[in-house]
mmCIF file of C-alpha atoms and ligand atoms in Angstrom:
data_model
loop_
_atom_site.group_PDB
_atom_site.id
_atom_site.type_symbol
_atom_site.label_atom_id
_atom_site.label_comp_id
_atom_site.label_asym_id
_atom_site.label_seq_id
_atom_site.Cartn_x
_atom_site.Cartn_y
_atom_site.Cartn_z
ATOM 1 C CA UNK A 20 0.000 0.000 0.000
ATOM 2 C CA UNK A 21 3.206 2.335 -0.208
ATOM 3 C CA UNK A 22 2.518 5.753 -1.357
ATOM 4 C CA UNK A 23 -1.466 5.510 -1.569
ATOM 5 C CA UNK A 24 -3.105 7.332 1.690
ATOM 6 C CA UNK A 25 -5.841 5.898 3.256
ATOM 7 C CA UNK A 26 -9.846 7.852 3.615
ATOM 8 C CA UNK A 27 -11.107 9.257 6.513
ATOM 9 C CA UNK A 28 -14.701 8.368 7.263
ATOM 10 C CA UNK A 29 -17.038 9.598 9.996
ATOM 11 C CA UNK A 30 -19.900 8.164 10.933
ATOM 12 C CA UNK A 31 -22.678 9.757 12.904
ATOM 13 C CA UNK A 32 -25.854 10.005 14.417
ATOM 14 C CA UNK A 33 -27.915 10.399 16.886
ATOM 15 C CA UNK A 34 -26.698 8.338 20.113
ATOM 16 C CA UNK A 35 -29.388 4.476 19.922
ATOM 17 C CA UNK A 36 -29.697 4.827 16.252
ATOM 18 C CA UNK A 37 -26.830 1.815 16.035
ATOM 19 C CA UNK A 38 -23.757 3.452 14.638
ATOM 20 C CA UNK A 39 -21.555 1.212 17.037
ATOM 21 C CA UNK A 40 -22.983 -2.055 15.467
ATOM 22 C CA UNK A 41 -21.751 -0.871 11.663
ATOM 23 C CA UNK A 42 -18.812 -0.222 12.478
ATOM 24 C CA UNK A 43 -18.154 -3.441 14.088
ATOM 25 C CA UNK A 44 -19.450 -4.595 10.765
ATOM 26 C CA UNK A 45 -17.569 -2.805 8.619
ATOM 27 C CA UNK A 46 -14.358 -3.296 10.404
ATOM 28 C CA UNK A 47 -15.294 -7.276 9.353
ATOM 29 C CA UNK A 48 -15.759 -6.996 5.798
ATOM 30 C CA UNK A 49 -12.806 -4.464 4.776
ATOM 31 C CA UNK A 50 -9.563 -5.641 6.331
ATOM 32 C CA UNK A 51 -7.943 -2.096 5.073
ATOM 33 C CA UNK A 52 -10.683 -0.309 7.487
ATOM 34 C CA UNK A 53 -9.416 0.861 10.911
ATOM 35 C CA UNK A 54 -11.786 2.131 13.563
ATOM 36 C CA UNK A 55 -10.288 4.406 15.899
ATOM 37 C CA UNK A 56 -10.566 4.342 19.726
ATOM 38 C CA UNK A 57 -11.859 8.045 20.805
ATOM 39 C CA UNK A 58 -11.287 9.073 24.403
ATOM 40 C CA UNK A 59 -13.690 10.107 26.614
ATOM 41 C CA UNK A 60 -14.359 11.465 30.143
ATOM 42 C CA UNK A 61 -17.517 9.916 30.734
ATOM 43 C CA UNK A 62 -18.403 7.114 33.185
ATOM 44 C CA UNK A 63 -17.381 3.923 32.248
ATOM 45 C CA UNK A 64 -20.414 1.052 31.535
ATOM 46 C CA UNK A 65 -19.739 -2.109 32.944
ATOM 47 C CA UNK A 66 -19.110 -4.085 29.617
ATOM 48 C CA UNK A 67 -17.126 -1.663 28.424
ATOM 49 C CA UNK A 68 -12.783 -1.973 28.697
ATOM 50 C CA UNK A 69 -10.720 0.920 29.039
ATOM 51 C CA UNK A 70 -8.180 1.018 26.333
ATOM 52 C CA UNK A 71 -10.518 -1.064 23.715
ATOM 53 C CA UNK A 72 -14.034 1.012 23.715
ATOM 54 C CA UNK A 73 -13.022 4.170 24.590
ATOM 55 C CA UNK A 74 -9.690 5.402 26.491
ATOM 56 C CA UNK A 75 -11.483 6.763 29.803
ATOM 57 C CA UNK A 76 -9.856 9.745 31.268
ATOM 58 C CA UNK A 77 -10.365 12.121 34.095
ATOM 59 C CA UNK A 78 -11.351 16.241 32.656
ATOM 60 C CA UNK A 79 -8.194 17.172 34.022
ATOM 61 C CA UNK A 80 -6.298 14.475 31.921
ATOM 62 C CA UNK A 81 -7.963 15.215 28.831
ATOM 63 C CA UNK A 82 -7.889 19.027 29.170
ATOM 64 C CA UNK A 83 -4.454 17.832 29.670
ATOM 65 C CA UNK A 84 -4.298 16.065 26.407
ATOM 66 C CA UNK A 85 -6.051 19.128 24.449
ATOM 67 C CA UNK A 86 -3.447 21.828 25.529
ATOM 68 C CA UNK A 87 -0.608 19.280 23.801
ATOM 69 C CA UNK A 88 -2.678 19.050 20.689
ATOM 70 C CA UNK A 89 -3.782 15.818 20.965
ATOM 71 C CA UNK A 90 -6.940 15.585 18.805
ATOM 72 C CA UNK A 91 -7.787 15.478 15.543
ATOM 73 C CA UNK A 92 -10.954 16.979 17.246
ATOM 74 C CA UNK A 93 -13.000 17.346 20.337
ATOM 75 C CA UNK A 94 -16.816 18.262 21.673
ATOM 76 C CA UNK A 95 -18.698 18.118 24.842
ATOM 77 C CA UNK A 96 -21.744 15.725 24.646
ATOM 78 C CA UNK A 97 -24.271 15.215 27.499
ATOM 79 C CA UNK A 98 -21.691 17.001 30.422
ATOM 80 C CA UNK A 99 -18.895 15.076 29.031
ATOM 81 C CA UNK A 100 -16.053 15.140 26.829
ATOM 82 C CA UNK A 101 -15.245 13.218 23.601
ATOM 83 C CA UNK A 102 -12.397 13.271 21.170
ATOM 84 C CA UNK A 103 -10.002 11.719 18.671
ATOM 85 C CA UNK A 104 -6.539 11.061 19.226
ATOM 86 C CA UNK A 105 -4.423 12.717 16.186
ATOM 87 C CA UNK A 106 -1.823 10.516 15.678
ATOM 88 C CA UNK A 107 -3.684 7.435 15.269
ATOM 89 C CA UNK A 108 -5.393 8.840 12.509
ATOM 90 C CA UNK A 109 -3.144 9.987 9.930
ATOM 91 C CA UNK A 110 -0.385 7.339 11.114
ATOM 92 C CA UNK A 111 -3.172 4.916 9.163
ATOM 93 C CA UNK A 112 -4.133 7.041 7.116
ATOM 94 C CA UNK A 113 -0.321 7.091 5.665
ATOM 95 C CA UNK A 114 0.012 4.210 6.211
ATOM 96 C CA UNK A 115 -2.224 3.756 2.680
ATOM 97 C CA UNK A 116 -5.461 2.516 5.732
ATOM 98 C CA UNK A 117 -9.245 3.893 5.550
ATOM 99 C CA UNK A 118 -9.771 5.005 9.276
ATOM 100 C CA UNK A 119 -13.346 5.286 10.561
ATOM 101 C CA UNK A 120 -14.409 7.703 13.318
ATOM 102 C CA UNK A 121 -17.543 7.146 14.785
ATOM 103 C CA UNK A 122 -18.300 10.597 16.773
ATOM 104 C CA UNK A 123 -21.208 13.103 17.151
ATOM 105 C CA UNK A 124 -22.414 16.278 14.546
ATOM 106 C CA UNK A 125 -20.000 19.075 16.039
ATOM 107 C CA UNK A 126 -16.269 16.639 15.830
ATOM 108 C CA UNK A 127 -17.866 15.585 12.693
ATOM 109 C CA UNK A 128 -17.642 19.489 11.349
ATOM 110 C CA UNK A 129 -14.611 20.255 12.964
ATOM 111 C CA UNK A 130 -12.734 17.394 11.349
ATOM 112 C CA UNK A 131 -14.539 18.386 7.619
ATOM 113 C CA UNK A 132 -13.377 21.766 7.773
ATOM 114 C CA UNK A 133 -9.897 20.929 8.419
ATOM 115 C CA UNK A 134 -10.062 17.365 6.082
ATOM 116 C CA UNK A 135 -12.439 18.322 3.225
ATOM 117 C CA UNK A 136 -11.491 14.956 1.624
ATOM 118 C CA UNK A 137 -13.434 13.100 4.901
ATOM 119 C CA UNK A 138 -16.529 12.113 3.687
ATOM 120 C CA UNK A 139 -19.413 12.623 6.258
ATOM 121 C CA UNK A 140 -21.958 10.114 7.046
ATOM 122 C CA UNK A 141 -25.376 10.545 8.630
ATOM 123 C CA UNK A 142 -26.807 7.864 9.872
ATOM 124 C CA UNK A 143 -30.865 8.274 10.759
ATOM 125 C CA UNK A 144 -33.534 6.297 12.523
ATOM 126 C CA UNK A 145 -36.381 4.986 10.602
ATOM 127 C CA UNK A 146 -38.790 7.019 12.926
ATOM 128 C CA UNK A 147 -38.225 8.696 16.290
ATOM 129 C CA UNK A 148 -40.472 6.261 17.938
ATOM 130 C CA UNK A 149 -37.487 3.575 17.073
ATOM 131 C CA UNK A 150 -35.259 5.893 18.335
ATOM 132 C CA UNK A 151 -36.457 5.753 21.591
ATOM 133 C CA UNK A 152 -37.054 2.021 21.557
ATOM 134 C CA UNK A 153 -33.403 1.212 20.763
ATOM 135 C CA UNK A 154 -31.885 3.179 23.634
ATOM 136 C CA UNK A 155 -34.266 1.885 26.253
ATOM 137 C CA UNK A 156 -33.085 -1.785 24.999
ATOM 138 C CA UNK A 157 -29.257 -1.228 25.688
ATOM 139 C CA UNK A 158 -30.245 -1.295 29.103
ATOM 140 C CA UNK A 159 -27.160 0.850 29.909
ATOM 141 C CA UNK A 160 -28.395 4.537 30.155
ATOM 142 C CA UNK A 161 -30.891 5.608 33.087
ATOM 143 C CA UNK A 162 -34.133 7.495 31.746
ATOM 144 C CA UNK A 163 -32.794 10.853 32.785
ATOM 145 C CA UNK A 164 -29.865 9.934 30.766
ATOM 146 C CA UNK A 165 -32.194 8.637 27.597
ATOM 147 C CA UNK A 166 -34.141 11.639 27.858
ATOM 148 C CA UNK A 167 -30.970 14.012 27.252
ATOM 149 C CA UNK A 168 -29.754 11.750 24.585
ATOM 150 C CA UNK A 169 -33.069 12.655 22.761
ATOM 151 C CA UNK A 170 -33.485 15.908 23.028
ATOM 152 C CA UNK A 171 -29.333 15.941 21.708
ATOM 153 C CA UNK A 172 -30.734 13.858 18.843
ATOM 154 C CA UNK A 173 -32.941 16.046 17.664
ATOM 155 C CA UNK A 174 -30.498 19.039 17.419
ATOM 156 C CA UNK A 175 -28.446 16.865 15.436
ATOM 157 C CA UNK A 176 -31.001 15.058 13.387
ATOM 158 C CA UNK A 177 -31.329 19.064 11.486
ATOM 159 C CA UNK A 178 -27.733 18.719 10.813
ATOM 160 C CA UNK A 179 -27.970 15.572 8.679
ATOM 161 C CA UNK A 180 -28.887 17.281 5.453
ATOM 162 C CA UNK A 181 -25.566 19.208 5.824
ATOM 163 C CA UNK A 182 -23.418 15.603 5.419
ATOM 164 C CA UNK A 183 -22.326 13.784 2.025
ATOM 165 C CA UNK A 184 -24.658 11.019 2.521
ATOM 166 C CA UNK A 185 -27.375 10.144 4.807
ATOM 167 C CA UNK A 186 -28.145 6.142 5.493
ATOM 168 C CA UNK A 187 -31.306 5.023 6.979
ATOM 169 C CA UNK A 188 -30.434 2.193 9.916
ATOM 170 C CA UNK A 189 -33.547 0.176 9.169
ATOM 171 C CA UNK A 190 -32.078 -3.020 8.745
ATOM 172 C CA UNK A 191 -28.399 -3.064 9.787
ATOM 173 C CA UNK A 192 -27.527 -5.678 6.737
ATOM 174 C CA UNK A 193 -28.985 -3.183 4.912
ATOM 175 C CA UNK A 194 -26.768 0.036 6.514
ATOM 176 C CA UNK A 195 -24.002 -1.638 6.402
ATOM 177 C CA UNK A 196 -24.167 -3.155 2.909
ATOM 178 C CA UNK A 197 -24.894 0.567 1.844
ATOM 179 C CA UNK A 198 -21.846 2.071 3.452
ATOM 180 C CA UNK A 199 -19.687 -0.355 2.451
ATOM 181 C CA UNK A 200 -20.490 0.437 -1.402
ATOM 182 C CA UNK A 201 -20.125 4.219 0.128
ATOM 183 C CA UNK A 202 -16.198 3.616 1.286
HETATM 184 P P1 5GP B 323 -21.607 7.264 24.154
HETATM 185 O O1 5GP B 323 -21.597 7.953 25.482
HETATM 186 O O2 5GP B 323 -22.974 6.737 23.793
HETATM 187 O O3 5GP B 323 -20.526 6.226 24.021
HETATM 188 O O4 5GP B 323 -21.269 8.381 23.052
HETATM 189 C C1 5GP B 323 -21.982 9.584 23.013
HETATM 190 C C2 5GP B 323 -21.752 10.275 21.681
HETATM 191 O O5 5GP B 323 -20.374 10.670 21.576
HETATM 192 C C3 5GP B 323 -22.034 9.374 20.474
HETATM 193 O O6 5GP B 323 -22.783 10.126 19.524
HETATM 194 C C4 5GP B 323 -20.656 9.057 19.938
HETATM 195 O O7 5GP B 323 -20.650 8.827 18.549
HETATM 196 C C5 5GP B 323 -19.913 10.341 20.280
HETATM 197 N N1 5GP B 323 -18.451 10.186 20.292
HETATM 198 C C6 5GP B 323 -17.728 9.082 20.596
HETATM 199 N N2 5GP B 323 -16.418 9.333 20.456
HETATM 200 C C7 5GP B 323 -16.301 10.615 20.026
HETATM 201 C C8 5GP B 323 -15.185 11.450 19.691
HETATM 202 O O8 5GP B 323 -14.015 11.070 19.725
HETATM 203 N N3 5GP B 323 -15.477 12.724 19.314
HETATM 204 C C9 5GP B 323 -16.752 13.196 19.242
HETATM 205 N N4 5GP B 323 -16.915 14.453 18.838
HETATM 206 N N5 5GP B 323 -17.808 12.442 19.546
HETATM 207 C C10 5GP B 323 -17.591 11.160 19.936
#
């Protein structure tokens, strides 16, 4: 793969709508398709592992980590932080790898105005009532916590007209088999 460099793709969407599930996909079907492990500051679920889902860090460790320029990009989501380590990125990505990032609407801008090559995907609901019906059935996010998530998701569902392409997570064969022909 000398001298070809790699894509960057982002995938978002609102938090439930299944994002995490294509990419785990994806990652399956193209070998030359790296996801990359964001860090975060929030709590840590109880299947999650540091290190492999997200890197977990204190605020003062990732403020930390922004002042040495760090990220590729960073937001605040739902009282926490979020962002994506630089050098992980474009290492692949020179390497001649597609990366994926799988992060929320404002990272997603941040990292399109400085990349315009990225290529922004949305990825929607089939209805808000599904929405809904997918985050109460992770069983990992208390109601408050569901009900912020919602009202975040439909701030960013406005947004999705303003990506390259928008994919409907009906059937996640279906997403993913859509994507794929996408990257
Ligand atoms: P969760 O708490 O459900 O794991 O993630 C909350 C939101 O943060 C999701 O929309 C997820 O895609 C987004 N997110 C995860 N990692 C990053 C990141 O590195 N940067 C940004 N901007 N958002 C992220």
């Amino acid at each position: 793969m000398a001298g070809k460099t790699g894509t960057l793709v982002i995938l978002t969407g609102p938090s439930g709508v299944g994002k995490g599930s294509i990419v785990a996909e994806l990652v399956k079907f193209r070998e030359n398709l790296k996801l990359s492990t964001s860090v975060t500051t929030r709590e840590k679920r109880s299947k999650e592992k540091d290190g492999v889902d997200y890197f977990f860090r204190t605020k003062n460790e990732f403020m930390g980590m922004v002042n040495a320029g760090e990220f590729l990009e960073y937001a605040d989501y739902n009282s926490n932080y979020y962002g994506t380590p630089v050098n992980y990125v474009f290492d692949n990505i020179n390497a001649g790898f597609n990366v994926i990032l799988e992060i929320e609407v404002k990272g997603a801008f941040q990292v399109k105005r400085k990349h315009p090559s990225a290529v922004l995907i949305f990825v929607v609901p089939p209805s808000m009532a599904e929405l809904v019906l997918r985050l109460r059935n992770r069983r990992t996010n208390t109601e408050d916590d569901i009900m912020r998530r919602l009202a975040i998701a439909e701030s960013e569902l406005v947004k999705a007209c303003e990506f390259d392409y928008i994919v409907v997570n009906d059937k996640i064969e279906n997403a993913v088999d859509e994507i794929l022909k996408l990257i």
